Amino acid sequence: MQSNDFAFKEIMDIAPNPIFIYADQKIIYVNHEAVKLINAVKKEDLLGKPFIGFIHPDSIQSVTQSMKELIENKKPIVKLYQKIITLTNEIIEVEVSASITNINNQQAIIGIANDLTSIKKLNKLLIEKDEKLTSIIQQIPHLLFFITKKGIIKEFYNAHKIQLYTEPEKFLNKNISEVLPYDVSAKIHEKIETLCITNKTQKIEYELTIENQTQHYQAYLIPYKENEILVSILEMRVDEYLFKTLFTESFSIKLIIDPTTGNILNANKAACNFYGYTHDEITHLNINQINTMTDEEIKIAIQEAKTGQRNFFRFKHRLKNGEIKHVEVYSSKLILNNQEVLYSIVHDKTDVVLSEQKFKNLFDNLIEAYALNEIITDKNGKPVDYRFIEINEAFLSLTHTNSKEEIIGKTVKELWPETEQYWIEIYGKVALENQRLSFENYWKVLDRWYLVNAYSPQKGQFAVSFIDITKLKKTQEQLLLFEKAIQNVPVSIVITDVYGTIQYVNPYFSQITGYSVQEAIGQNPKILQSGKHHQDFYKQLWETILSGETWVGELYNKKKDGTFYWESARISPILNKESNEITNFVVVKLDVTKQKQMQEDLLRAKEKAEQSEKLKANFLANMSHEIRTPLNSIIGFTEILKHTPTTEEERQKYLHVISQSSDRLFNLINDILEVSKINAGEIKIENNTIEVEKEFSLLYENFLLEAQVKDLKLLLNPTYPERLLIETDKSKFLSIVTNLVKNAIKYTHKGFVEFGYVYQNEHIEIIVNDTGIGIPKEKHDIIFNRFMQVDNRADKPYEGVGLGLSIVKAYVEMLHGTIELSSEKDKGTTFKVKLPAKQQSTIENQTQEEQAVIATQHHPCEQILIVEDDKASASLLDYHLSKYCKKTIVADSVLEALEIFKTKKFKIVFTDIKLPDMNGFELIKKIKTVNPSVIVVAQSGFAMEDDIKAALSEGFDFYLTKPISEKAIHQIMSEILKIKN
Ligand code: ADP
């Protein structure tokens, strides 16, 4: 080669194309690129070799032809396409430009090759790439826009025919702010700005309302060319949107599993955190790498979840770090992007399981219902619903639901659509703001009250524990009502335990018994026992209530202050519903003392009325008998004496009968008058000195005859040896003894009557003892009552109307004494009367009789006027008064008396009150005006205190009641004459 040939050779060696020189049937030169093309190691591998040996059979003909044309100088240069077989038997396509040259005077062909294979490959690649891209773009459900950095919309691709906000002609070449709503365009502009600064893809989410439907979009702003941005917009389907919020952004651990392979298709952030894998790692795992069960078991579980046979599982899951966690999984089938997947919510139960092991299923056995929930928010973060993640058994019973599967995984709105929004809001606060709440909640859906405790175990979740307090609430309400009622009812209410210990009393109980509530509680109702009921009564009461029955009856009880009262009571046992055992007794009592009192009063009044009625009848019969009998004798014998000639002996006998009958009649009338005086409270106590021994001797003498007539021994038994003087009311004292001795003689037919006295300790005891018919024990009390007799028949064999002992008793009481009776039927009777009586040493006053005698001796009166229309009474007075006066004049009317009074001088006038012309009051007025010093004595059948008082106030100086006794006249005359002294 010449020097310029050398330079040429240098150029060919470094040329980018393969170059061959071919001469004399052999290759005489190749450059590096040619060595490369033929896959030779060095130039020598090719040099000297026939060129044609490298030509592919397909190209031999065309190559030979072209070479021939060159050599024959037909064409200076040929371009031909040929296939070459390399040393490694590869077929490569090349395009060769060949021309004739002269090297060392020898014709040679120089060929410069162009490797077509890589270009073709590239081309093919490009085509494939284009196809791929196109199909990808076709597949991506995106709407593509090209916009300028100023926001002008340049181009758009809408392969999936996504509904556009407006027609293309309205937005092409327009600024987005002219087309889209302000808030959306502003958001996009903002992102464009960030993109311009960072040159990084920006993500944006927004919503548009198209034909009344709100649609969610996700847009990526991708830097494309210097001034252009590719906007890729994805229309999110509502379920996708929800899926995103419920899945991706959920705080709960969630996995999406392919049910056919068990591959984990997706996992949310919470899941990645929990298992410790990145999203990429976890989405390349199969569930069997997490679940510790055998593949077979996993398969079955997946199958069950897929078919809906079972949605709730308890598994052990392995974390990346090998730790095993107890989990509860709620898994259900879901169609996602046309694919059937398992949507699983995983709850870390490790703590619960561990504590479960410790506390033997405490969680499920809690009486308290428990629910762990996840709050669901809208795009603004506002709580809109919540989902149940976990519940316990009590939750089911308290909410009247059947199984956990029914609840877990569901939202409250799905389960109970009427749930009020404000509860969701309240729980939202708990879950998102970590507020702890405790409140009473009325849930309209179930018409129940719950006591709820809510707290947030982790952000986005809230746990509620609650108990059903509906019953409690209702009971509380009812109790309040009851409490109010029983606090106010005018009825005693007592609640005791089964042993009778008081646990509750109402205020009325305290009011009635005097025991305060504090004093009563803890006590036994025995504190009220009056001691008036027999033990058997209480025994029967306890037997009734302990047998579960209600006891109804009346109790006579004692208050704190000792007063007794009647209660009508109802005592009921309270039984425990389950065990049927008595737990308490309730006592409801009504104070019936007043009613009882009224009842008793009525009964007494009735008895009294009946008795009075009987008494009245008896009394009338008795009276009639007692009056008629002596009257009969008096009238009968008086008639005989008047009309029949009788011997002196007969006359004496008849007169004795008349006198006895008169005495009997007089005694009766006296007794009646005495009783009526006692009744009217008109009896006054006088103080007299009595010579007891003397009085008893006089009485003995008086009664001796009577006793002898009946053949009885009368014994006086004064046991006080000396002469005894005592101070007491003489007439009452004597009346007491007389009545008792009279009765003793009357009711004794055989034996003796003994009477006497004992003086001791300033008391005199009168004792009257007989051997008579006796008094049956049951009559001891009543015989002291008026008109009460042991034998009250009208035709009984004894005289008397039953007044004697009542007078005795009244006098004994007046004198502050006591009376004692010991007697039995047919065994005689003893009365003992004890009276306080001071002993006197001397008699201060002379006896009335002695005084009268003295008086008459010294001051005899001249004359007395007697005004009396009844002749018998007038002559009786006349007879008695003549003992004290020289003369008595009788007038039978007031007028006559006044006439006499005018002519004669009188110092003493005895007048009747009831007179034929005028009455005694008019008379006294008249005669007292004439002579004020005249002494006027009223003598009347009106024996009442009022009559006497009226007469004395009208000016009468004395009052004598008929029948007038010698004794009474004597007393008055002694007084008058003493005054005159
Ligand atoms: P009276 O004798 O007029 O019936 P009393 O009041 O004196 O009335 O006596 C009441 C009753 O008491 C009598 O009817 C009689 O039955 C009974 N009694 C009183 N004294 C005696 C006695 N010494 N012996 C038996 N019974 C007597």
PDB file of N, CA, C and O in Angstrom, residues 308-337:
ATOM      1  N   GLY A 308     -69.714 -17.628  52.767  1.00  0.00           N
ATOM      2  CA  GLY A 308     -70.553 -16.972  53.770  1.00  0.00           C
ATOM      3  C   GLY A 308     -71.012 -17.907  54.879  1.00  0.00           C
ATOM      4  O   GLY A 308     -71.814 -17.533  55.737  1.00  0.00           O
ATOM      5  N   GLN A 309     -70.496 -19.147  54.865  1.00  0.00           N
ATOM      6  CA  GLN A 309     -70.852 -20.120  55.900  1.00  0.00           C
ATOM      7  C   GLN A 309     -70.442 -19.613  57.266  1.00  0.00           C
ATOM      8  O   GLN A 309     -71.070 -19.851  58.263  1.00  0.00           O
ATOM      9  N   ARG A 310     -69.293 -18.952  57.250  1.00  0.00           N
ATOM     10  CA  ARG A 310     -68.717 -18.473  58.490  1.00  0.00           C
ATOM     11  C   ARG A 310     -67.922 -17.217  58.175  1.00  0.00           C
ATOM     12  O   ARG A 310     -67.265 -17.144  57.137  1.00  0.00           O
ATOM     13  N   ASN A 311     -68.058 -16.221  58.998  1.00  0.00           N
ATOM     14  CA  ASN A 311     -67.313 -14.997  58.733  1.00  0.00           C
ATOM     15  C   ASN A 311     -66.391 -14.606  59.875  1.00  0.00           C
ATOM     16  O   ASN A 311     -65.609 -13.680  59.760  1.00  0.00           O
ATOM     17  N   PHE A 312     -66.541 -15.309  60.948  1.00  0.00           N
ATOM     18  CA  PHE A 312     -65.794 -14.915  62.136  1.00  0.00           C
ATOM     19  C   PHE A 312     -64.825 -16.017  62.517  1.00  0.00           C
ATOM     20  O   PHE A 312     -65.229 -17.169  62.680  1.00  0.00           O
ATOM     21  N   PHE A 313     -63.555 -15.665  62.637  1.00  0.00           N
ATOM     22  CA  PHE A 313     -62.522 -16.692  62.892  1.00  0.00           C
ATOM     23  C   PHE A 313     -61.589 -16.237  63.989  1.00  0.00           C
ATOM     24  O   PHE A 313     -61.385 -15.043  64.179  1.00  0.00           O
ATOM     25  N   ARG A 314     -61.037 -17.241  64.632  1.00  0.00           N
ATOM     26  CA  ARG A 314     -59.955 -16.948  65.587  1.00  0.00           C
ATOM     27  C   ARG A 314     -58.704 -17.638  65.068  1.00  0.00           C
ATOM     28  O   ARG A 314     -58.706 -18.852  64.879  1.00  0.00           O
ATOM     29  N   PHE A 315     -57.660 -16.851  64.784  1.00  0.00           N
ATOM     30  CA  PHE A 315     -56.415 -17.415  64.247  1.00  0.00           C
ATOM     31  C   PHE A 315     -55.240 -16.955  65.082  1.00  0.00           C
ATOM     32  O   PHE A 315     -55.353 -16.051  65.907  1.00  0.00           O
ATOM     33  N   LYS A 316     -54.101 -17.598  64.743  1.00  0.00           N
ATOM     34  CA  LYS A 316     -52.841 -17.077  65.272  1.00  0.00           C
ATOM     35  C   LYS A 316     -52.067 -16.589  64.058  1.00  0.00           C
ATOM     36  O   LYS A 316     -51.871 -17.350  63.095  1.00  0.00           O
ATOM     37  N   HIS A 317     -51.670 -15.326  64.052  1.00  0.00           N
ATOM     38  CA  HIS A 317     -50.933 -14.754  62.920  1.00  0.00           C
ATOM     39  C   HIS A 317     -49.476 -14.507  63.302  1.00  0.00           C
ATOM     40  O   HIS A 317     -49.189 -14.076  64.415  1.00  0.00           O
ATOM     41  N   ARG A 318     -48.616 -14.778  62.331  1.00  0.00           N
ATOM     42  CA  ARG A 318     -47.183 -14.593  62.573  1.00  0.00           C
ATOM     43  C   ARG A 318     -46.774 -13.225  62.023  1.00  0.00           C
ATOM     44  O   ARG A 318     -47.079 -12.885  60.876  1.00  0.00           O
ATOM     45  N   LEU A 319     -46.063 -12.448  62.839  1.00  0.00           N
ATOM     46  CA  LEU A 319     -45.571 -11.159  62.367  1.00  0.00           C
ATOM     47  C   LEU A 319     -44.221 -11.375  61.662  1.00  0.00           C
ATOM     48  O   LEU A 319     -43.648 -12.464  61.742  1.00  0.00           O
ATOM     49  N   LYS A 320     -43.752 -10.326  61.049  1.00  0.00           N
ATOM     50  CA  LYS A 320     -42.475 -10.444  60.332  1.00  0.00           C
ATOM     51  C   LYS A 320     -41.362 -10.845  61.306  1.00  0.00           C
ATOM     52  O   LYS A 320     -40.506 -11.652  60.990  1.00  0.00           O
ATOM     53  N   ASN A 321     -41.448 -10.291  62.514  1.00  0.00           N
ATOM     54  CA  ASN A 321     -40.376 -10.596  63.469  1.00  0.00           C
ATOM     55  C   ASN A 321     -40.569 -11.958  64.155  1.00  0.00           C
ATOM     56  O   ASN A 321     -39.871 -12.287  65.106  1.00  0.00           O
ATOM     57  N   GLY A 322     -41.524 -12.728  63.698  1.00  0.00           N
ATOM     58  CA  GLY A 322     -41.710 -14.083  64.216  1.00  0.00           C
ATOM     59  C   GLY A 322     -42.676 -14.171  65.392  1.00  0.00           C
ATOM     60  O   GLY A 322     -43.101 -15.254  65.781  1.00  0.00           O
ATOM     61  N   GLU A 323     -43.033 -13.030  65.897  1.00  0.00           N
ATOM     62  CA  GLU A 323     -43.946 -13.028  67.040  1.00  0.00           C
ATOM     63  C   GLU A 323     -45.324 -13.552  66.619  1.00  0.00           C
ATOM     64  O   GLU A 323     -45.759 -13.301  65.494  1.00  0.00           O
ATOM     65  N   ILE A 324     -45.952 -14.308  67.507  1.00  0.00           N
ATOM     66  CA  ILE A 324     -47.275 -14.858  67.182  1.00  0.00           C
ATOM     67  C   ILE A 324     -48.335 -14.016  67.891  1.00  0.00           C
ATOM     68  O   ILE A 324     -48.218 -13.739  69.085  1.00  0.00           O
ATOM     69  N   LYS A 325     -49.351 -13.637  67.146  1.00  0.00           N
ATOM     70  CA  LYS A 325     -50.429 -12.820  67.736  1.00  0.00           C
ATOM     71  C   LYS A 325     -51.750 -13.577  67.629  1.00  0.00           C
ATOM     72  O   LYS A 325     -52.032 -14.201  66.606  1.00  0.00           O
ATOM     73  N   HIS A 326     -52.550 -13.484  68.702  1.00  0.00           N
ATOM     74  CA  HIS A 326     -53.911 -14.037  68.650  1.00  0.00           C
ATOM     75  C   HIS A 326     -54.785 -13.007  67.968  1.00  0.00           C
ATOM     76  O   HIS A 326     -54.791 -11.853  68.379  1.00  0.00           O
ATOM     77  N   VAL A 327     -55.451 -13.430  66.939  1.00  0.00           N
ATOM     78  CA  VAL A 327     -56.296 -12.461  66.239  1.00  0.00           C
ATOM     79  C   VAL A 327     -57.705 -13.008  66.053  1.00  0.00           C
ATOM     80  O   VAL A 327     -57.906 -14.216  66.024  1.00  0.00           O
ATOM     81  N   GLU A 328     -58.624 -12.092  65.933  1.00  0.00           N
ATOM     82  CA  GLU A 328     -59.991 -12.450  65.530  1.00  0.00           C
ATOM     83  C   GLU A 328     -60.166 -11.841  64.159  1.00  0.00           C
ATOM     84  O   GLU A 328     -59.833 -10.662  63.967  1.00  0.00           O
ATOM     85  N   VAL A 329     -60.656 -12.630  63.239  1.00  0.00           N
ATOM     86  CA  VAL A 329     -60.755 -12.124  61.876  1.00  0.00           C
ATOM     87  C   VAL A 329     -62.205 -12.172  61.434  1.00  0.00           C
ATOM     88  O   VAL A 329     -62.888 -13.185  61.603  1.00  0.00           O
ATOM     89  N   TYR A 330     -62.635 -11.058  60.919  1.00  0.00           N
ATOM     90  CA  TYR A 330     -63.945 -11.042  60.280  1.00  0.00           C
ATOM     91  C   TYR A 330     -63.668 -10.988  58.790  1.00  0.00           C
ATOM     92  O   TYR A 330     -63.010 -10.077  58.300  1.00  0.00           O
ATOM     93  N   SER A 331     -64.104 -11.987  58.055  1.00  0.00           N
ATOM     94  CA  SER A 331     -63.757 -12.073  56.641  1.00  0.00           C
ATOM     95  C   SER A 331     -65.011 -12.315  55.814  1.00  0.00           C
ATOM     96  O   SER A 331     -65.835 -13.158  56.156  1.00  0.00           O
ATOM     97  N   SER A 332     -65.145 -11.530  54.749  1.00  0.00           N
ATOM     98  CA  SER A 332     -66.300 -11.773  53.880  1.00  0.00           C
ATOM     99  C   SER A 332     -65.929 -11.513  52.426  1.00  0.00           C
ATOM    100  O   SER A 332     -64.937 -10.857  52.136  1.00  0.00           O
ATOM    101  N   LYS A 333     -66.776 -12.052  51.584  1.00  0.00           N
ATOM    102  CA  LYS A 333     -66.503 -11.961  50.142  1.00  0.00           C
ATOM    103  C   LYS A 333     -66.862 -10.559  49.635  1.00  0.00           C
ATOM    104  O   LYS A 333     -67.804  -9.942  50.109  1.00  0.00           O
ATOM    105  N   LEU A 334     -66.056 -10.105  48.667  1.00  0.00           N
ATOM    106  CA  LEU A 334     -66.287  -8.781  48.122  1.00  0.00           C
ATOM    107  C   LEU A 334     -65.879  -8.821  46.640  1.00  0.00           C
ATOM    108  O   LEU A 334     -64.950  -9.529  46.271  1.00  0.00           O
ATOM    109  N   ILE A 335     -66.599  -8.122  45.788  1.00  0.00           N
ATOM    110  CA  ILE A 335     -66.175  -8.049  44.381  1.00  0.00           C
ATOM    111  C   ILE A 335     -65.445  -6.736  44.216  1.00  0.00           C
ATOM    112  O   ILE A 335     -66.009  -5.664  44.421  1.00  0.00           O
ATOM    113  N   LEU A 336     -64.175  -6.831  43.883  1.00  0.00           N
ATOM    114  CA  LEU A 336     -63.366  -5.644  43.754  1.00  0.00           C
ATOM    115  C   LEU A 336     -62.740  -5.675  42.357  1.00  0.00           C
ATOM    116  O   LEU A 336     -62.057  -6.637  42.010  1.00  0.00           O
ATOM    117  N   ASN A 337     -63.013  -4.647  41.583  1.00  0.00           N
ATOM    118  CA  ASN A 337     -62.513  -4.603  40.195  1.00  0.00           C
ATOM    119  C   ASN A 337     -62.820  -5.906  39.456  1.00  0.00           C
ATOM    120  O   ASN A 337     -61.939  -6.553  38.888  1.00  0.00           O
TER     121      ASN A 337
END
